[in-house]
Amino acid sequence: DARVTQTPRDKVTEMGQEVTMRCQPILGHNTVFWYRQTMMQGLELLAYFRNRAPLDDSGMPKDRFSAEMPDATLATLKIQPSEPRDSAVYFCASGMTPIPYNEQFFGPGTRLTVL
Amino acid sequence: AQSVTQLDSHVSVSEGTPVLLRCNYSSSYSPSLFWYVQHPNKGLQLLLKYTSAATLVKGINGFEAEFKKSETSFHLTKPSAHMSDAAEYFCVVIRRDDKIIFGKGTRLHILP
């Protein structure tokens, strides 16, 4: 049963600390998305990659956030330095082209709390 | 600019009664449209998608949606609600430039 995995599932950190979230897409999927979900803003697309190249990161705050795909089996989202307003659930999703017209498969999310 | 509006933030129905979750989009052409469901503390899961084939789209778990161009709507329905349908539902539109636009979501409550 192929699925997207995300680690950690929960993260509590203090303001100013670096946070790294990891995602393992479904094997063979060539597109990876990062989303952020909060009660106030709902679901926001932060960035997505196709064949490991960033395609759209217009939704991501550039000053503190960065997203990379070191290889086809790992995507990372880093926040440095973290702030309380970054508290949210971060979802990774993967899929196959033609994205975005094909289904996205979502991971279980990383719940981030910044104190 | 293309957008998607989910008309109700919360909907409550009794178990066994029909479900209607409303979604309207604004577009000058026929977009690609999706419905996703999110159960508590879970990621989103695709229910169904419309990509300009049949206007009535059948999805998983007994859900279906009808694309009505004249009304710019893509409402989600189910004939008989089940307790396990309690979740948040997102209508999604894909813009011509491939931007993904999520609706604000509708939380469905099922009353016993």
CSV table of C-alpha atoms in Angstrom, one decimal:
chain,number,residue,atom,x,y,z
A,1,ASP,CA,0.0,0.0,0.0
A,2,ALA,CA,2.0,2.9,-1.3
A,3,ARG,CA,1.6,6.1,0.6
A,4,VAL,CA,3.4,9.4,1.3
A,5,THR,CA,5.3,9.5,4.6
A,6,GLN,CA,6.2,12.6,6.6
A,7,THR,CA,8.5,13.0,9.6
A,8,PRO,CA,8.2,14.1,12.2
A,9,ARG,CA,4.5,13.9,12.8
A,10,ASP,CA,4.6,16.4,15.6
A,11,LYS,CA,7.2,19.1,16.4
A,12,VAL,CA,7.3,21.6,19.2
A,13,THR,CA,10.1,24.1,19.1
A,14,GLU,CA,11.0,27.5,20.4
A,15,MET,CA,11.0,30.6,18.4
A,16,GLY,CA,14.3,31.2,16.5
A,17,GLN,CA,15.1,27.5,16.1
A,18,GLU,CA,15.6,25.8,12.8
A,19,VAL,CA,12.9,23.3,11.8
A,20,THR,CA,13.3,20.6,9.1
A,21,MET,CA,10.3,18.6,7.9
A,22,ARG,CA,10.8,15.6,5.6
A,23,CYS,CA,8.6,13.9,3.1
A,24,GLN,CA,9.0,10.7,1.2
A,25,PRO,CA,6.8,10.7,-1.9
A,26,ILE,CA,5.3,7.6,-3.4
A,27,LEU,CA,7.9,5.7,-5.4
A,28,GLY,CA,7.7,6.7,-9.1
A,29,HIS,CA,5.8,10.0,-8.5
A,30,ASN,CA,7.6,12.9,-10.2
A,31,THR,CA,5.8,15.8,-8.6
A,32,VAL,CA,5.9,16.9,-4.9
A,33,PHE,CA,3.8,19.6,-3.2
A,34,TRP,CA,4.2,21.4,0.2
A,35,TYR,CA,1.1,22.8,1.8
A,36,ARG,CA,0.4,24.6,5.1
A,37,GLN,CA,-3.0,24.5,6.9
A,38,THR,CA,-4.1,26.8,9.6
A,39,MET,CA,-7.6,27.6,11.0
A,40,MET,CA,-7.3,31.2,9.9
A,41,GLN,CA,-5.8,30.8,6.4
A,42,GLY,CA,-7.1,27.4,5.5
A,43,LEU,CA,-5.0,25.3,3.1
A,44,GLU,CA,-2.2,27.2,1.3
A,45,LEU,CA,0.1,25.8,-1.4
A,46,LEU,CA,3.7,26.8,-0.5
A,47,ALA,CA,5.7,25.2,-3.3
A,48,TYR,CA,5.9,22.3,-5.7
A,49,PHE,CA,8.6,20.4,-7.6
A,50,ARG,CA,8.5,18.4,-10.8
A,51,ASN,CA,11.3,16.0,-11.4
A,52,ARG,CA,13.1,17.5,-8.4
A,53,ALA,CA,13.1,21.0,-9.9
A,54,PRO,CA,11.2,23.7,-8.2
A,55,LEU,CA,8.2,24.7,-10.4
A,56,ASP,CA,6.4,27.2,-8.3
A,57,ASP,CA,7.3,28.5,-4.9
A,58,SER,CA,5.4,31.7,-5.0
A,59,GLY,CA,3.4,30.8,-1.9
A,60,MET,CA,6.4,30.4,0.3
A,61,PRO,CA,7.9,33.2,2.4
A,62,LYS,CA,11.3,33.4,0.9
A,63,ASP,CA,13.1,35.0,3.8
A,64,ARG,CA,12.8,32.0,6.2
A,65,PHE,CA,11.5,29.1,4.3
A,66,SER,CA,13.3,26.8,1.8
A,67,ALA,CA,12.2,23.7,0.0
A,68,GLU,CA,14.5,21.2,-1.7
A,69,MET,CA,14.5,17.7,-3.2
A,70,PRO,CA,18.0,16.3,-2.6
A,71,ASP,CA,16.9,13.1,-4.4
A,72,ALA,CA,13.7,11.6,-5.9
A,73,THR,CA,12.8,9.9,-2.6
A,74,LEU,CA,13.2,12.9,-0.2
A,75,ALA,CA,11.7,16.3,-0.1
A,76,THR,CA,12.5,18.8,2.7
A,77,LEU,CA,11.0,22.0,4.0
A,78,LYS,CA,13.1,24.1,6.3
A,79,ILE,CA,12.2,27.1,8.4
A,80,GLN,CA,15.0,29.2,9.8
A,81,PRO,CA,14.4,31.0,12.1
A,82,SER,CA,11.0,29.7,13.1
A,83,GLU,CA,8.4,32.1,14.5
A,84,PRO,CA,5.1,31.5,16.4
A,85,ARG,CA,3.1,32.4,13.3
A,86,ASP,CA,4.6,29.4,11.5
A,87,SER,CA,2.6,27.1,13.8
A,88,ALA,CA,0.5,25.0,11.4
A,89,VAL,CA,0.1,21.6,9.9
A,90,TYR,CA,2.4,21.1,7.0
A,91,PHE,CA,1.3,18.6,4.3
A,92,CYS,CA,3.4,17.0,1.6
A,93,ALA,CA,1.6,15.5,-1.4
A,94,SER,CA,3.0,13.7,-4.4
A,95,GLY,CA,1.6,12.8,-7.9
A,96,MET,CA,2.3,12.0,-11.5
A,97,THR,CA,2.2,14.4,-14.4
A,98,PRO,CA,0.2,15.8,-15.9
A,99,ILE,CA,0.1,17.6,-12.6
A,100,PRO,CA,-2.0,19.4,-11.4
A,101,TYR,CA,-4.6,17.6,-13.4
A,102,ASN,CA,-3.9,14.3,-11.8
A,103,GLU,CA,-4.7,13.2,-8.3
A,104,GLN,CA,-2.4,14.3,-5.5
A,105,PHE,CA,-1.7,11.8,-2.7
A,106,PHE,CA,-1.3,13.5,0.7
A,107,GLY,CA,0.8,12.5,3.6
A,108,PRO,CA,-0.5,12.6,7.2
A,109,GLY,CA,1.1,16.0,7.9
A,110,THR,CA,3.6,17.4,10.4
A,111,ARG,CA,2.0,19.4,13.2
A,112,LEU,CA,4.4,22.3,14.0
A,113,THR,CA,4.1,24.3,17.2
A,114,VAL,CA,6.5,27.2,17.6
A,115,LEU,CA,6.5,28.6,21.1
B,1,ALA,CA,-9.1,36.0,-11.6
B,2,GLN,CA,-10.3,32.5,-11.4
B,3,SER,CA,-11.6,31.5,-8.0
B,4,VAL,CA,-13.6,28.9,-6.2
B,5,THR,CA,-16.3,29.5,-3.5
B,6,GLN,CA,-17.7,27.0,-1.1
B,7,LEU,CA,-20.9,28.5,-0.1
B,8,ASP,CA,-21.2,26.9,3.4
B,9,SER,CA,-18.5,26.6,6.0
B,10,HIS,CA,-20.5,24.1,7.9
B,11,VAL,CA,-23.3,21.7,6.9
B,12,SER,CA,-25.2,19.3,9.3
B,13,VAL,CA,-27.4,16.5,8.1
B,14,SER,CA,-28.9,13.5,9.8
B,15,GLU,CA,-27.6,10.0,9.1
B,16,GLY,CA,-29.4,8.5,6.2
B,17,THR,CA,-30.4,11.8,4.6
B,18,PRO,CA,-29.0,13.4,1.4
B,19,VAL,CA,-25.8,15.5,1.5
B,20,LEU,CA,-25.3,18.6,-0.6
B,21,LEU,CA,-22.1,20.5,-0.5
B,22,ARG,CA,-22.0,23.6,-2.7
B,23,CYS,CA,-19.1,24.8,-4.8
B,24,ASN,CA,-19.1,27.6,-7.4
B,25,TYR,CA,-16.2,28.7,-9.5
B,26,SER,CA,-15.5,31.8,-11.6
B,27,SER,CA,-14.0,31.1,-15.0
B,28,SER,CA,-14.4,32.1,-18.6
B,29,TYR,CA,-13.8,28.5,-19.7
B,30,SER,CA,-14.4,25.0,-18.4
B,31,PRO,CA,-11.8,24.4,-15.8
B,32,SER,CA,-10.6,21.1,-14.2
B,33,LEU,CA,-12.4,20.7,-10.9
B,34,PHE,CA,-11.8,18.4,-7.9
B,35,TRP,CA,-13.3,17.5,-4.6
B,36,TYR,CA,-11.0,16.3,-1.8
B,37,VAL,CA,-12.0,15.1,1.7
B,38,GLN,CA,-10.0,15.5,4.9
B,39,HIS,CA,-10.9,13.3,7.9
B,40,PRO,CA,-9.8,14.5,11.3
B,41,ASN,CA,-6.1,14.5,11.7
B,42,LYS,CA,-5.5,13.1,8.3
B,43,GLY,CA,-4.2,14.3,4.9
B,44,LEU,CA,-6.6,15.0,2.0
B,45,GLN,CA,-7.9,12.3,-0.2
B,46,LEU,CA,-9.3,12.7,-3.7
B,47,LEU,CA,-13.1,12.1,-3.9
B,48,LEU,CA,-13.6,12.8,-7.6
B,49,LYS,CA,-12.5,15.0,-10.5
B,50,TYR,CA,-14.0,16.6,-13.5
B,51,THR,CA,-11.8,17.1,-16.6
B,52,SER,CA,-14.3,17.9,-19.4
B,53,ALA,CA,-15.6,14.4,-20.0
B,54,ALA,CA,-19.0,13.5,-18.6
B,55,THR,CA,-20.6,16.2,-16.6
B,56,LEU,CA,-21.8,13.8,-13.9
B,57,VAL,CA,-18.8,12.5,-12.1
B,58,LYS,CA,-18.9,9.6,-9.7
B,59,GLY,CA,-16.4,9.3,-6.9
B,60,ILE,CA,-15.6,7.1,-4.0
B,61,ASN,CA,-17.8,6.3,-1.1
B,62,GLY,CA,-21.0,7.0,-3.0
B,63,PHE,CA,-20.3,10.7,-3.7
B,64,GLU,CA,-20.9,12.3,-7.0
B,65,ALA,CA,-20.8,15.8,-8.5
B,66,GLU,CA,-22.4,17.5,-11.5
B,67,PHE,CA,-20.6,20.1,-13.5
B,68,LYS,CA,-23.1,22.8,-14.6
B,69,LYS,CA,-21.5,25.3,-16.9
B,70,SER,CA,-24.5,27.5,-17.0
B,71,GLU,CA,-24.5,27.9,-13.2
B,72,THR,CA,-20.7,27.7,-12.9
B,73,SER,CA,-21.2,25.1,-10.2
B,74,PHE,CA,-19.8,21.7,-9.2
B,75,HIS,CA,-21.9,20.7,-6.2
B,76,LEU,CA,-21.1,17.5,-4.3
B,77,THR,CA,-23.9,15.1,-3.4
B,78,LYS,CA,-24.5,11.8,-1.7
B,79,PRO,CA,-28.0,10.2,-1.5
B,80,SER,CA,-27.6,8.9,2.1
B,81,ALA,CA,-25.1,10.2,4.7
B,82,HIS,CA,-23.1,7.9,6.9
B,83,MET,CA,-21.5,8.7,10.1
B,84,SER,CA,-18.1,8.1,8.5
B,85,ASP,CA,-18.7,10.9,6.1
B,86,ALA,CA,-18.1,13.5,8.8
B,87,ALA,CA,-15.1,15.4,7.6
B,88,GLU,CA,-14.0,18.5,5.8
B,89,TYR,CA,-14.5,18.8,2.1
B,90,PHE,CA,-12.5,20.9,-0.3
B,91,CYS,CA,-13.5,22.0,-3.8
B,92,VAL,CA,-10.4,22.7,-6.0
B,93,VAL,CA,-10.1,24.4,-9.3
B,94,ILE,CA,-7.1,24.4,-11.6
B,95,ARG,CA,-6.5,27.7,-13.4
B,96,ARG,CA,-5.5,27.9,-17.0
B,97,ASP,CA,-1.9,28.7,-15.9
B,98,ASP,CA,-1.9,25.5,-13.8
B,99,LYS,CA,-2.4,27.3,-10.5
B,100,ILE,CA,-4.2,25.2,-7.9
B,101,ILE,CA,-6.9,27.1,-6.1
B,102,PHE,CA,-8.5,25.5,-3.0
B,103,GLY,CA,-11.8,26.5,-1.6
B,104,LYS,CA,-12.1,27.4,2.1
B,105,GLY,CA,-13.6,24.0,2.9
B,106,THR,CA,-17.0,22.8,4.2
B,107,ARG,CA,-17.1,20.9,7.4
B,108,LEU,CA,-19.8,18.2,7.2
B,109,HIS,CA,-21.4,17.1,10.5
B,110,ILE,CA,-23.5,13.9,10.6
B,111,LEU,CA,-26.2,13.8,13.3
B,112,PRO,CA,-27.2,10.4,14.6
